[in-house]
mmCIF file of C-alpha atoms and ligand atoms in Angstrom:
data_model
loop_
_atom_site.group_PDB
_atom_site.id
_atom_site.type_symbol
_atom_site.label_atom_id
_atom_site.label_comp_id
_atom_site.label_asym_id
_atom_site.label_seq_id
_atom_site.Cartn_x
_atom_site.Cartn_y
_atom_site.Cartn_z
ATOM 1 C CA MET A 168 110.063 69.974 86.794
ATOM 2 C CA ALA A 169 113.399 67.999 86.433
ATOM 3 C CA ALA A 170 116.536 70.033 86.298
ATOM 4 C CA VAL A 171 117.473 71.233 82.968
ATOM 5 C CA ARG A 172 121.273 71.088 82.585
ATOM 6 C CA THR A 173 122.153 70.311 79.005
ATOM 7 C CA LEU A 174 120.872 71.116 75.668
ATOM 8 C CA ASN A 175 119.595 67.469 75.521
ATOM 9 C CA ASP A 176 117.621 68.318 78.616
ATOM 10 C CA LEU A 177 116.218 71.459 77.056
ATOM 11 C CA PHE A 178 115.299 69.527 73.883
ATOM 12 C CA LEU A 179 113.395 67.027 75.850
ATOM 13 C CA HIS A 180 111.701 69.686 77.973
ATOM 14 C CA THR A 181 110.532 71.483 74.898
ATOM 15 C CA LEU A 182 109.300 68.319 73.300
ATOM 16 C CA LYS A 183 107.191 67.748 76.320
ATOM 17 C CA ASP A 184 105.958 71.310 76.266
ATOM 18 C CA ILE A 185 104.747 70.977 72.642
ATOM 19 C CA TYR A 186 103.357 67.490 73.228
ATOM 20 C CA TYR A 187 101.143 68.935 75.985
ATOM 21 C CA SER A 188 100.211 71.755 73.731
ATOM 22 C CA GLU A 189 99.319 69.766 70.786
ATOM 23 C CA ARG A 190 96.956 67.569 72.919
ATOM 24 C CA GLN A 191 95.304 70.687 74.182
ATOM 25 C CA ILE A 192 94.964 71.928 70.662
ATOM 26 C CA LEU A 193 93.339 68.633 69.603
ATOM 27 C CA ARG A 194 90.757 69.057 72.322
ATOM 28 C CA ALA A 195 90.002 72.764 71.333
ATOM 29 C CA LEU A 196 89.628 72.187 67.520
ATOM 30 C CA PRO A 197 86.197 70.352 67.547
ATOM 31 C CA LYS A 198 84.868 73.297 69.641
ATOM 32 C CA MET A 199 86.284 75.745 67.051
ATOM 33 C CA MET A 200 84.785 73.739 64.223
ATOM 34 C CA LYS A 201 81.351 74.050 66.066
ATOM 35 C CA LYS A 202 81.686 77.650 66.397
ATOM 36 C CA ALA A 203 82.897 78.562 63.054
ATOM 37 C CA ASN A 204 80.341 80.278 60.835
ATOM 38 C CA SER A 205 82.018 80.118 57.584
ATOM 39 C CA PRO A 206 82.177 76.670 55.956
ATOM 40 C CA GLU A 207 85.669 77.241 54.616
ATOM 41 C CA LEU A 208 86.852 78.070 58.134
ATOM 42 C CA ARG A 209 85.278 74.959 59.519
ATOM 43 C CA GLU A 210 86.963 72.809 56.863
ATOM 44 C CA ALA A 211 90.362 74.476 57.657
ATOM 45 C CA PHE A 212 89.962 73.538 61.378
ATOM 46 C CA GLU A 213 88.893 70.057 60.411
ATOM 47 C CA MET A 214 91.868 69.528 58.218
ATOM 48 C CA HIS A 215 94.247 70.920 60.852
ATOM 49 C CA ARG A 216 92.581 68.584 63.436
ATOM 50 C CA GLY A 217 93.635 65.582 61.202
ATOM 51 C CA GLU A 218 97.195 67.091 60.941
ATOM 52 C CA THR A 219 97.339 67.577 64.639
ATOM 53 C CA GLU A 220 96.685 63.877 65.153
ATOM 54 C CA GLY A 221 99.613 63.075 62.909
ATOM 55 C CA GLN A 222 101.742 65.620 64.626
ATOM 56 C CA ILE A 223 101.203 63.949 68.088
ATOM 57 C CA GLU A 224 102.127 60.734 66.406
ATOM 58 C CA ARG A 225 105.326 62.250 65.208
ATOM 59 C CA LEU A 226 106.199 63.480 68.736
ATOM 60 C CA GLN A 227 105.489 59.983 70.026
ATOM 61 C CA ARG A 228 107.932 58.464 67.457
ATOM 62 C CA ILE A 229 110.637 60.995 68.637
ATOM 63 C CA PHE A 230 110.019 60.118 72.282
ATOM 64 C CA GLU A 231 110.510 56.554 71.196
ATOM 65 C CA MET A 232 113.694 57.236 69.285
ATOM 66 C CA LEU A 233 115.017 58.949 72.485
ATOM 67 C CA GLN A 234 113.757 55.945 74.641
ATOM 68 C CA LYS A 235 111.794 58.336 76.663
ATOM 69 C CA PRO A 236 108.180 57.950 77.760
ATOM 70 C CA ALA A 237 105.810 60.215 75.822
ATOM 71 C CA ARG A 238 104.777 62.668 78.498
ATOM 72 C CA GLY A 239 103.723 66.237 78.367
ATOM 73 C CA VAL A 240 104.607 69.093 80.672
ATOM 74 C CA LYS A 241 102.129 71.869 81.203
ATOM 75 C CA CYS A 242 102.606 74.774 78.853
ATOM 76 C CA GLU A 243 101.363 77.875 80.635
ATOM 77 C CA ALA A 244 101.695 79.781 77.347
ATOM 78 C CA MET A 245 99.326 77.463 75.414
ATOM 79 C CA ASP A 246 96.931 77.356 78.336
ATOM 80 C CA GLY A 247 96.950 81.152 78.329
ATOM 81 C CA ILE A 248 96.475 81.419 74.508
ATOM 82 C CA LEU A 249 93.562 78.890 74.595
ATOM 83 C CA SER A 250 91.765 80.438 77.642
ATOM 84 C CA GLU A 251 92.042 83.969 76.322
ATOM 85 C CA ALA A 252 90.576 82.686 73.202
ATOM 86 C CA GLU A 253 87.571 81.043 74.856
ATOM 87 C CA SER A 254 86.797 84.099 76.914
ATOM 88 C CA LEU A 255 86.978 86.441 73.840
ATOM 89 C CA MET A 256 84.595 84.126 71.951
ATOM 90 C CA GLU A 257 82.158 84.378 74.842
ATOM 91 C CA GLU A 258 82.082 88.201 74.243
ATOM 92 C CA ILE A 259 81.312 87.946 70.566
ATOM 93 C CA GLU A 260 77.779 87.689 69.348
ATOM 94 C CA ASP A 261 78.055 88.508 65.645
ATOM 95 C CA PRO A 262 78.844 85.289 63.810
ATOM 96 C CA GLU A 263 81.018 86.994 61.181
ATOM 97 C CA VAL A 264 82.985 88.976 63.747
ATOM 98 C CA GLY A 265 83.273 85.667 65.681
ATOM 99 C CA ASP A 266 85.001 84.065 62.576
ATOM 100 C CA ALA A 267 87.549 87.072 62.361
ATOM 101 C CA GLY A 268 88.235 86.621 66.059
ATOM 102 C CA MET A 269 88.633 82.881 65.898
ATOM 103 C CA ILE A 270 91.155 83.135 63.006
ATOM 104 C CA ALA A 271 93.146 85.618 65.019
ATOM 105 C CA ASN A 272 93.188 83.267 68.008
ATOM 106 C CA ALA A 273 94.113 80.276 65.820
ATOM 107 C CA GLN A 274 96.937 82.170 64.473
ATOM 108 C CA ALA A 275 98.253 82.882 67.932
ATOM 109 C CA VAL A 276 98.224 79.157 68.422
ATOM 110 C CA GLU A 277 100.145 78.463 65.110
ATOM 111 C CA HIS A 278 102.739 81.115 65.922
ATOM 112 C CA TYR A 279 103.486 79.517 69.143
ATOM 113 C CA GLU A 280 103.854 76.147 67.518
ATOM 114 C CA ILE A 281 105.965 77.712 64.778
ATOM 115 C CA THR A 282 108.404 79.215 67.367
ATOM 116 C CA ARG A 283 108.596 75.939 69.233
ATOM 117 C CA TYR A 284 109.061 73.692 66.209
ATOM 118 C CA GLY A 285 111.644 76.045 64.670
ATOM 119 C CA THR A 286 113.746 75.843 67.840
ATOM 120 C CA LEU A 287 113.292 72.026 68.135
ATOM 121 C CA VAL A 288 114.415 71.555 64.542
ATOM 122 C CA ALA A 289 117.558 73.489 65.115
ATOM 123 C CA TRP A 290 118.395 71.805 68.306
ATOM 124 C CA ALA A 291 117.653 68.300 66.878
ATOM 125 C CA GLU A 292 120.189 68.983 64.241
ATOM 126 C CA GLU A 293 122.672 70.378 66.595
ATOM 127 C CA LEU A 294 122.302 67.285 68.798
ATOM 128 C CA GLY A 295 122.972 64.819 65.897
ATOM 129 C CA LEU A 296 119.312 63.702 65.612
ATOM 130 C CA PRO A 297 118.577 64.047 61.939
ATOM 131 C CA ASP A 298 115.469 61.664 61.970
ATOM 132 C CA ALA A 299 113.863 63.767 64.700
ATOM 133 C CA ALA A 300 114.844 66.916 62.901
ATOM 134 C CA LYS A 301 113.070 65.626 59.687
ATOM 135 C CA LEU A 302 109.907 64.770 61.655
ATOM 136 C CA LEU A 303 109.873 68.165 63.394
ATOM 137 C CA GLN A 304 110.442 69.934 60.143
ATOM 138 C CA GLU A 305 107.319 68.118 58.548
ATOM 139 C CA THR A 306 105.259 69.536 61.421
ATOM 140 C CA LEU A 307 106.776 72.891 61.173
ATOM 141 C CA ASP A 308 105.843 73.096 57.446
ATOM 142 C CA GLU A 309 102.217 72.049 58.377
ATOM 143 C CA GLU A 310 101.981 74.759 61.041
ATOM 144 C CA LYS A 311 103.257 77.485 58.524
ATOM 145 C CA ASN A 312 100.924 76.324 55.881
ATOM 146 C CA THR A 313 97.957 76.553 58.316
ATOM 147 C CA ASP A 314 99.026 79.965 59.354
ATOM 148 C CA ARG A 315 99.204 81.099 55.610
ATOM 149 C CA LYS A 316 95.800 79.601 54.914
ATOM 150 C CA LEU A 317 94.230 81.364 57.838
ATOM 151 C CA SER A 318 95.700 84.638 56.693
ATOM 152 C CA ASP A 319 94.419 84.097 53.176
ATOM 153 C CA LEU A 320 90.912 83.086 54.482
ATOM 154 C CA ALA A 321 90.930 86.242 56.719
ATOM 155 C CA GLU A 322 92.134 88.726 54.127
ATOM 156 C CA GLN A 323 90.153 87.340 51.235
ATOM 157 C CA ARG A 324 86.740 86.705 52.887
ATOM 158 C CA VAL A 325 86.229 86.652 56.531
ATOM 159 C CA ASN A 326 87.474 90.227 57.390
ATOM 160 C CA LYS A 327 85.286 91.710 54.711
ATOM 161 C CA ALA A 328 82.294 89.817 55.964
ATOM 162 C CA ALA A 329 82.954 91.074 59.473
ATOM 163 C CA ALA A 330 83.506 94.696 58.433
HETATM 164 FE FE1 LIG B 474 100.340 71.414 65.871
HETATM 165 FE FE1 LIG B 475 105.359 76.357 76.655
HETATM 166 FE FE1 LIG B 476 98.814 73.902 64.489
#
């Protein structure tokens, strides 16, 4: 990893971290769609897959603004969240319990994204990058909406079906 000396370096590093993460998430979502038992959960994952493609494009636009190559840097945290999710799903046989577990896993992903994008918005503003801040805020709003939608789905249907 290149040395991180300034807030600018830290911003770029974190941008690369979330760029890597989004691409891992984009690969994981079709598998989650296939495993989802509830049609609503499948639709929620499908919708977020589309949003994730747009989020990756936003990050590429920000790299362009910064005149830096769009390159990811391995995120141990996202790799860990995704591999923990995969091994848990292998343990679950009941499809309804599986849905409850998958929502919990997906929310761990969303919460990681929310913390990263929240920080990136604040740093972009501090660094005088209002256009980047605006794009990052759009993604942050999508992640928060996804998290809320998953909570509603769990509390209104999936948890009851699993119980
Ligand atoms: Fe995302
Ligand atoms: Fe990370
Ligand atoms: Fe997300």
